[in-house]
Amino acid sequence: MKIKDLTIEEKAEFRRELPKFDSFLKENLKHLATTSLSLYTRTLAYISVINNLQKLNTKDICICLTTKALTNSNLNHIIGNEKTTNNNKNIRLSAFKNMVEIYKSDIKKEISSVAYNSIMEKLGKRGCKIRQNILKDRQNKEIFTNPITNLNWDELQSLNKEYLKKFKEIQNQYIKHNEIPDYMFLRDCLVCNLYVNNTYKHKSLDFNVILRNEYKSLYLHIGETQPPTTSKNYLWVKLESNDSKIIINKNKTTGGLKRCISNNIGHTKLIPQKDQKVFPLNKEITKIILFIQQIFNERKDKPFIKSNNRVSNYTSSTWSKMLTRVFKNIDSKISSTLIRKIYYHKIQEENYNINEKQLIYEMSDFSLTNSIFEKVKQADNIVEEKDTKSYVEENLKLILSCPTLKGEKEIQFL
């Protein structure tokens, strides 16, 4: 059942529950993003209504749901039945688990300490199984579409060369005839270069910096002084030193908190992410940025890359549509995720050692250890997961024991 399947009376109850859970979550989960708070608010309000608990306060709702969960092996009263998608099950379980953690002391007092540990372990195991199913669904979908077999990194490079060739022609036309260029083409050229041509050389190693969709919210900062440390991300162009950078203060892996597995099964903990990440920005891309700024004098208080009307900022949806157009000659369903996968596929085919691969992955804001942890997510049961964690720990020791890699990470990049 979904919210749309509720009766008229239940939908009215659902709307009345929203303010209660909104204030509860904002007070207790201040580290969460607004979108996550909104999602959990709606989820807990829905769970409250379908269990007919809307007359209770949040603490009593948590106690009732926990008591029932301890005797209900399938947890259907929280995650739904077999018709509920795995993604929705995961969201509902996560929302309830956050609630249980908030009322930890109350559960121990009104039920027992054993009950709290039992429910956390039960939620952890069920959550692990649900996430395994999500991964399997995703893998089956990828195998069905199988985009990487049809695309390779060289095709993306060829497309970018076409953009650069036309860009140089436009530059010459502007210099000779003062002909104002088309903003949309310059924007598309910049975006293509950011994804497939932000090359960087470190010692004897050439690699690319490929981020996700952070490019849509980068502000332009020109000068030798570092951009302010805020929640904004920057294209930092240094005219004197020619050592330009991309500064990331806030994204999926930076400037927030992340939930990690605790030592106890089913328990998790929050740890801070890195405050800032710095990535190289090569001279070729810097030239495109400065040319656009020279022609259109973009405002510094708005993200540098604009939509077609040059007023609106990009949303995730409109950015995805723009990427489809930029790379339409390559594939009709291109995305930042697919571009990154094509690049990773290329890396796997190269004869790089583990230090070099880790360095390359970090320049794409992706850790080599993530691919190791995929084995944990894909474990078929908890026993297998424990064995796999031992394998993960051994690989992590191998990665972290390399003094060259650690030094390069600390000095050069982070």
Coordinates of C-alpha atoms in Angstrom, one line a residue:
M1 CA 0.0 0.0 0.0
K2 CA 1.1 3.6 -0.8
I3 CA -0.1 7.0 0.4
K4 CA -2.3 7.2 -2.7
D5 CA -4.0 4.0 -1.7
L6 CA -5.2 5.4 1.6
T7 CA -8.9 6.1 2.1
I8 CA -10.1 9.8 2.2
E9 CA -10.3 9.6 6.0
E10 CA -6.8 8.1 6.2
K11 CA -5.4 10.7 3.9
A12 CA -6.9 13.4 6.2
E13 CA -5.3 11.7 9.2
F14 CA -2.0 11.4 7.3
R15 CA -2.0 15.2 6.7
R16 CA -2.7 15.9 10.4
E17 CA 0.2 13.6 11.4
L18 CA 2.8 15.5 9.2
P19 CA 3.4 18.5 11.6
K20 CA 3.9 16.1 14.5
F21 CA 6.7 14.1 12.9
D22 CA 8.1 17.2 11.1
S23 CA 8.8 18.9 14.4
F24 CA 10.0 15.7 16.0
L25 CA 12.6 14.9 13.3
K26 CA 13.8 18.5 13.0
E27 CA 14.5 18.6 16.7
N28 CA 16.2 15.2 16.9
L29 CA 17.9 14.8 13.5
K30 CA 19.3 18.2 12.8
H31 CA 22.2 16.7 10.7
L32 CA 19.8 15.4 8.0
A33 CA 19.2 17.3 4.8
T34 CA 15.8 18.9 4.2
T35 CA 14.9 16.3 1.6
S36 CA 15.7 13.5 4.0
L37 CA 13.7 15.1 6.8
S38 CA 10.7 15.6 4.5
L39 CA 10.9 11.9 3.3
Y40 CA 11.1 10.5 6.8
T41 CA 8.3 12.8 8.0
R42 CA 5.9 11.5 5.3
T43 CA 7.1 7.9 5.9
L44 CA 6.6 7.9 9.7
A45 CA 3.2 9.7 9.3
Y46 CA 2.2 6.9 6.9
I47 CA 3.3 4.1 9.2
S48 CA 1.4 5.8 12.1
V49 CA -1.8 5.9 10.1
I50 CA -1.8 2.4 8.7
N51 CA -1.1 1.1 12.3
N52 CA -3.9 3.3 13.7
L53 CA -1.6 5.0 16.1
Q54 CA -2.2 8.6 15.1
K55 CA -3.8 9.5 18.5
L56 CA -0.5 8.7 20.3
N57 CA 2.6 10.9 20.7
T58 CA 5.8 10.0 18.9
K59 CA 7.3 8.2 21.9
D60 CA 4.3 5.9 22.4
I61 CA 4.1 5.3 18.7
C62 CA 7.7 4.1 18.7
I63 CA 7.1 1.9 21.8
C64 CA 4.0 0.3 20.2
L65 CA 5.8 -0.4 16.9
T66 CA 8.8 -1.8 18.6
T67 CA 6.8 -4.1 20.8
K68 CA 5.0 -5.5 17.7
A69 CA 8.2 -5.8 15.8
L70 CA 9.8 -8.0 18.5
T71 CA 7.0 -10.5 18.0
N72 CA 6.4 -10.0 14.2
S73 CA 9.1 -11.8 12.2
N74 CA 8.2 -10.2 8.8
L75 CA 7.9 -6.5 10.0
N76 CA 5.1 -6.0 7.6
H77 CA 3.5 -3.4 9.8
I78 CA 6.5 -1.2 9.1
I79 CA 8.0 -2.1 5.7
G80 CA 4.8 -3.3 3.9
N81 CA 4.0 -6.6 2.2
E82 CA 5.6 -8.4 -0.8
K83 CA 4.0 -5.8 -3.2
T84 CA 6.1 -3.0 -1.6
T85 CA 9.2 -2.2 -3.6
N86 CA 12.6 -2.8 -2.0
N87 CA 13.4 0.9 -2.2
N88 CA 10.3 1.8 -0.3
K89 CA 11.0 -1.0 2.3
N90 CA 14.4 0.4 2.8
I91 CA 13.1 4.0 3.3
R92 CA 10.5 2.8 5.8
L93 CA 12.9 0.7 7.7
S94 CA 15.5 3.5 7.8
A95 CA 12.9 6.0 9.1
F96 CA 11.8 3.7 11.8
K97 CA 15.3 2.8 12.8
N98 CA 16.1 6.5 13.3
M99 CA 13.1 6.7 15.5
V100 CA 14.2 3.7 17.6
E101 CA 17.7 5.2 18.1
I102 CA 16.1 8.5 19.3
Y103 CA 14.0 6.7 21.9
K104 CA 16.8 4.3 22.9
S105 CA 16.6 5.2 26.6
D106 CA 12.8 5.0 26.7
I107 CA 12.7 1.5 25.0
K108 CA 15.3 0.3 27.5
K109 CA 13.2 1.7 30.4
E110 CA 9.7 0.7 29.3
I111 CA 10.6 -2.6 27.7
S112 CA 14.2 -3.7 28.4
S113 CA 17.8 -3.3 27.3
V114 CA 17.6 -6.7 25.7
A115 CA 14.6 -5.6 23.7
Y116 CA 16.5 -2.6 22.4
N117 CA 19.5 -4.7 21.3
S118 CA 17.2 -7.3 19.8
I119 CA 15.2 -4.8 17.7
M120 CA 18.4 -3.1 16.5
E121 CA 19.9 -6.4 15.4
K122 CA 16.7 -7.4 13.7
L123 CA 16.4 -4.1 11.8
G124 CA 20.1 -4.3 10.8
K125 CA 19.7 -7.9 9.4
R126 CA 16.5 -7.1 7.6
G127 CA 18.0 -3.8 6.2
C128 CA 21.0 -5.7 5.0
K129 CA 18.8 -8.2 3.1
I130 CA 16.7 -5.4 1.6
R131 CA 19.8 -3.6 0.4
Q132 CA 21.1 -6.8 -1.2
N133 CA 17.8 -7.1 -3.1
I134 CA 18.1 -3.5 -4.2
L135 CA 21.6 -4.2 -5.5
K136 CA 20.5 -7.3 -7.3
D137 CA 17.6 -5.4 -8.9
R138 CA 20.0 -2.7 -10.0
Q139 CA 22.5 -5.2 -11.4
N140 CA 19.8 -7.0 -13.3
K141 CA 18.7 -3.8 -14.8
E142 CA 22.2 -2.9 -15.8
I143 CA 22.7 -6.3 -17.4
F144 CA 19.5 -5.9 -19.3
T145 CA 20.4 -2.4 -20.7
N146 CA 24.2 -3.3 -20.8
P147 CA 25.2 0.3 -21.9
I148 CA 29.0 -0.1 -21.3
T149 CA 29.5 -2.7 -23.9
N150 CA 28.3 -0.3 -26.6
L151 CA 30.4 2.7 -25.4
N152 CA 34.0 3.4 -24.7
W153 CA 36.1 6.2 -23.4
D154 CA 37.6 6.9 -26.9
E155 CA 34.2 7.8 -28.3
L156 CA 33.7 10.4 -25.5
Q157 CA 37.2 11.8 -26.3
S158 CA 36.4 12.1 -30.0
L159 CA 33.2 14.0 -29.3
N160 CA 35.1 16.4 -27.0
K161 CA 37.6 17.1 -29.8
E162 CA 34.8 18.2 -32.0
Y163 CA 33.5 20.6 -29.3
L164 CA 37.0 22.0 -28.9
K165 CA 37.5 22.4 -32.6
K166 CA 34.4 24.4 -32.9
F167 CA 35.2 26.4 -29.8
K168 CA 38.5 27.6 -31.3
E169 CA 36.7 28.6 -34.5
I170 CA 34.3 30.7 -32.4
Q171 CA 37.2 32.3 -30.5
N172 CA 38.8 33.3 -33.8
Q173 CA 35.5 34.7 -35.1
Y174 CA 35.1 36.8 -31.9
I175 CA 38.7 38.1 -32.1
K176 CA 38.5 39.0 -35.8
H177 CA 34.9 40.2 -36.2
N178 CA 33.7 40.7 -32.6
E179 CA 30.9 38.1 -33.3
I180 CA 29.0 37.3 -30.2
P181 CA 28.9 33.5 -29.8
D182 CA 26.0 31.3 -28.9
Y183 CA 25.9 30.8 -25.1
M184 CA 24.3 27.4 -25.3
F185 CA 27.1 26.0 -27.4
L186 CA 29.8 27.4 -25.1
R187 CA 28.0 26.0 -22.1
D188 CA 27.7 22.6 -23.7
C189 CA 31.3 22.7 -24.6
L190 CA 32.3 23.5 -21.1
V191 CA 30.2 20.7 -19.6
C192 CA 31.6 18.1 -22.0
N193 CA 35.1 19.2 -21.2
L194 CA 34.5 19.0 -17.4
Y195 CA 33.2 15.5 -17.7
V196 CA 35.7 14.0 -20.2
N197 CA 38.7 16.4 -20.6
N198 CA 39.7 17.5 -17.1
T199 CA 42.9 15.6 -17.4
Y200 CA 45.7 15.9 -14.9
K201 CA 49.3 14.6 -14.8
H202 CA 50.8 13.4 -11.6
K203 CA 54.4 12.0 -12.0
S204 CA 54.0 9.6 -14.9
L205 CA 50.3 9.0 -14.4
D206 CA 47.6 10.7 -16.5
F207 CA 44.1 10.7 -15.1
N208 CA 40.7 12.5 -15.3
V209 CA 38.8 14.3 -12.7
I210 CA 35.1 13.3 -13.1
L211 CA 32.6 14.4 -10.5
R212 CA 28.9 13.6 -10.4
N213 CA 26.5 16.5 -10.9
E214 CA 28.3 19.0 -8.7
Y215 CA 29.2 21.1 -11.8
K216 CA 25.6 22.5 -11.9
S217 CA 26.2 24.4 -8.7
L218 CA 29.7 25.6 -9.0
Y219 CA 30.3 29.3 -8.4
L220 CA 33.1 31.2 -10.2
H221 CA 35.9 32.6 -8.1
I222 CA 38.8 34.4 -9.8
G223 CA 42.0 35.3 -7.9
E224 CA 44.8 33.9 -5.9
T225 CA 43.0 34.1 -2.6
Q226 CA 41.1 30.9 -1.6
P227 CA 37.3 31.0 -1.9
P228 CA 35.4 31.3 1.3
T229 CA 34.7 28.1 3.3
T230 CA 30.9 27.9 3.0
S231 CA 28.5 25.3 1.8
K232 CA 29.1 26.6 -1.8
N233 CA 31.3 24.8 -4.3
Y234 CA 33.7 26.7 -6.6
L235 CA 35.5 26.9 -9.9
W236 CA 38.7 28.6 -8.5
V237 CA 40.5 30.2 -11.4
K238 CA 44.1 31.4 -10.6
L239 CA 45.3 33.8 -13.3
E240 CA 48.8 34.3 -11.9
S241 CA 49.8 30.8 -10.9
N242 CA 47.7 28.9 -13.5
D243 CA 47.0 26.4 -10.8
S244 CA 43.2 26.4 -11.0
K245 CA 41.0 24.1 -8.8
I246 CA 37.5 22.8 -8.2
I247 CA 36.6 23.3 -4.6
I248 CA 33.9 21.1 -3.1
N249 CA 32.6 22.1 0.3
K250 CA 29.3 20.3 0.2
N251 CA 28.3 17.2 -1.8
K252 CA 27.4 13.5 -1.3
T253 CA 30.8 12.7 0.3
T254 CA 31.8 16.1 1.8
G255 CA 30.8 18.6 4.4
G256 CA 28.2 16.5 6.3
L257 CA 27.8 13.3 8.3
K258 CA 27.7 9.7 7.2
R259 CA 26.3 6.6 8.8
C260 CA 28.7 3.8 9.3
I261 CA 28.4 0.2 10.7
S262 CA 29.1 0.0 14.4
N263 CA 30.9 -2.9 16.1
N264 CA 27.5 -4.3 17.2
I265 CA 25.4 -6.0 14.6
G266 CA 22.4 -3.8 13.7
H267 CA 23.9 -0.7 15.3
T268 CA 25.2 2.2 13.3
K269 CA 27.1 5.4 14.2
L270 CA 27.4 8.9 12.6
I271 CA 30.9 10.2 11.7
P272 CA 31.8 13.5 10.1
Q273 CA 32.9 13.6 6.5
K274 CA 35.8 15.6 5.1
D275 CA 35.2 19.4 5.4
Q276 CA 36.5 20.1 1.9
K277 CA 37.9 18.4 -1.2
V278 CA 40.1 20.0 -3.8
F279 CA 40.4 18.7 -7.4
P280 CA 42.6 19.9 -10.3
L281 CA 41.1 22.1 -13.1
N282 CA 43.2 22.1 -16.2
K283 CA 44.2 25.1 -18.3
E284 CA 42.1 24.1 -21.4
I285 CA 38.9 24.2 -19.4
T286 CA 40.0 27.4 -17.6
K287 CA 40.3 29.1 -21.0
I288 CA 36.6 28.2 -21.8
I289 CA 35.5 29.5 -18.4
L290 CA 37.3 32.8 -18.9
F291 CA 36.0 33.2 -22.4
I292 CA 32.4 32.7 -21.3
Q293 CA 33.0 35.2 -18.4
Q294 CA 34.6 37.7 -20.7
I295 CA 31.6 37.6 -23.2
F296 CA 28.7 37.3 -20.8
N297 CA 30.0 38.8 -17.6
E298 CA 28.2 36.2 -15.4
R299 CA 27.1 37.2 -11.9
K300 CA 29.3 35.9 -9.1
D301 CA 26.4 35.3 -6.7
K302 CA 24.8 32.7 -9.0
P303 CA 26.2 29.3 -10.1
F304 CA 28.4 29.8 -13.2
I305 CA 26.7 27.3 -15.5
K306 CA 23.2 28.6 -16.6
S307 CA 20.2 27.0 -18.2
N308 CA 19.1 28.0 -21.7
N309 CA 17.4 31.2 -20.6
R310 CA 20.6 32.2 -18.6
V311 CA 18.4 33.1 -15.6
S312 CA 17.4 29.8 -14.0
N313 CA 19.8 27.5 -12.2
Y314 CA 19.8 23.8 -13.0
T315 CA 17.9 21.2 -11.0
S316 CA 18.9 17.6 -11.1
S317 CA 16.2 16.9 -13.7
T318 CA 17.0 19.7 -16.0
W319 CA 20.8 18.9 -15.7
S320 CA 20.2 15.3 -16.8
K321 CA 18.2 16.5 -19.8
M322 CA 21.0 18.9 -20.7
L323 CA 23.6 16.1 -20.5
T324 CA 21.5 14.0 -22.8
R325 CA 21.7 16.8 -25.4
V326 CA 25.4 17.4 -24.9
F327 CA 26.2 13.8 -25.5
K328 CA 23.4 12.9 -27.9
N329 CA 25.8 11.8 -30.6
I330 CA 27.2 9.2 -28.2
D331 CA 24.1 7.8 -26.5
S332 CA 20.5 8.9 -26.0
K333 CA 20.5 7.9 -22.3
I334 CA 23.9 9.3 -21.2
S335 CA 24.3 10.4 -17.6
S336 CA 27.1 11.4 -15.2
T337 CA 26.8 7.9 -13.7
L338 CA 27.3 6.3 -17.1
I339 CA 30.2 8.5 -18.0
R340 CA 31.9 7.6 -14.7
K341 CA 31.3 3.9 -15.3
I342 CA 32.8 4.1 -18.8
Y343 CA 35.9 5.7 -17.2
Y344 CA 36.1 3.1 -14.4
H345 CA 35.8 0.4 -17.1
K346 CA 38.7 1.9 -18.9
I347 CA 40.8 2.0 -15.7
Q348 CA 40.1 -1.7 -14.9
E349 CA 41.5 -2.6 -18.4
E350 CA 44.7 -0.7 -17.7
N351 CA 47.7 -2.2 -15.9
Y352 CA 47.6 0.1 -12.9
N353 CA 48.7 -0.9 -9.5
I354 CA 46.5 -0.5 -6.4
N355 CA 48.1 2.9 -5.5
E356 CA 47.5 4.3 -8.9
K357 CA 43.9 3.1 -9.0
Q358 CA 43.2 4.5 -5.6
L359 CA 44.6 7.9 -6.7
I360 CA 42.6 7.9 -9.9
Y361 CA 39.4 6.9 -8.1
E362 CA 39.9 9.7 -5.5
M363 CA 40.1 12.3 -8.3
S364 CA 36.6 11.1 -9.3
D365 CA 35.5 11.4 -5.6
F366 CA 35.2 7.6 -5.5
S367 CA 37.1 5.3 -3.2
L368 CA 38.7 2.0 -4.3
T369 CA 37.5 0.7 -1.0
N370 CA 33.9 1.2 -2.2
S371 CA 34.2 -1.5 -4.8
I372 CA 35.6 -3.8 -2.0
F373 CA 32.6 -3.0 0.2
E374 CA 30.3 -4.0 -2.6
K375 CA 31.1 -7.6 -1.7
V376 CA 29.6 -6.9 1.8
K377 CA 26.4 -5.5 0.3
Q378 CA 26.1 -8.5 -2.0
A379 CA 26.5 -11.1 0.7
D380 CA 23.6 -13.6 0.7
N381 CA 23.5 -14.0 4.5
I382 CA 24.9 -12.6 7.7
V383 CA 27.5 -15.4 8.1
E384 CA 28.8 -14.7 4.6
E385 CA 28.8 -11.0 5.4
K386 CA 31.1 -11.6 8.4
D387 CA 33.5 -13.6 6.3
T388 CA 33.5 -10.9 3.6
K389 CA 34.2 -8.2 6.2
S390 CA 37.4 -10.0 7.1
Y391 CA 38.3 -9.9 3.4
V392 CA 37.5 -6.2 3.3
E393 CA 39.7 -5.5 6.4
E394 CA 42.6 -7.2 4.8
N395 CA 42.3 -5.2 1.6
L396 CA 41.9 -2.0 3.6
K397 CA 45.1 -2.8 5.5
L398 CA 46.9 -3.3 2.1
I399 CA 45.6 0.1 0.9
L400 CA 46.3 2.1 4.0
S401 CA 49.7 0.6 4.6
C402 CA 51.2 2.1 1.5
P403 CA 53.3 5.2 2.6
T404 CA 53.5 6.7 -0.8
L405 CA 49.8 6.7 -1.3
K406 CA 49.1 8.1 2.1
G407 CA 51.6 10.9 1.7
E408 CA 50.2 11.9 -1.7
K409 CA 46.7 11.9 -0.4
E410 CA 47.5 14.2 2.5
I411 CA 49.9 16.6 0.8
Q412 CA 48.7 16.8 -2.8
F413 CA 45.0 16.3 -2.9
L414 CA 43.0 16.5 0.4

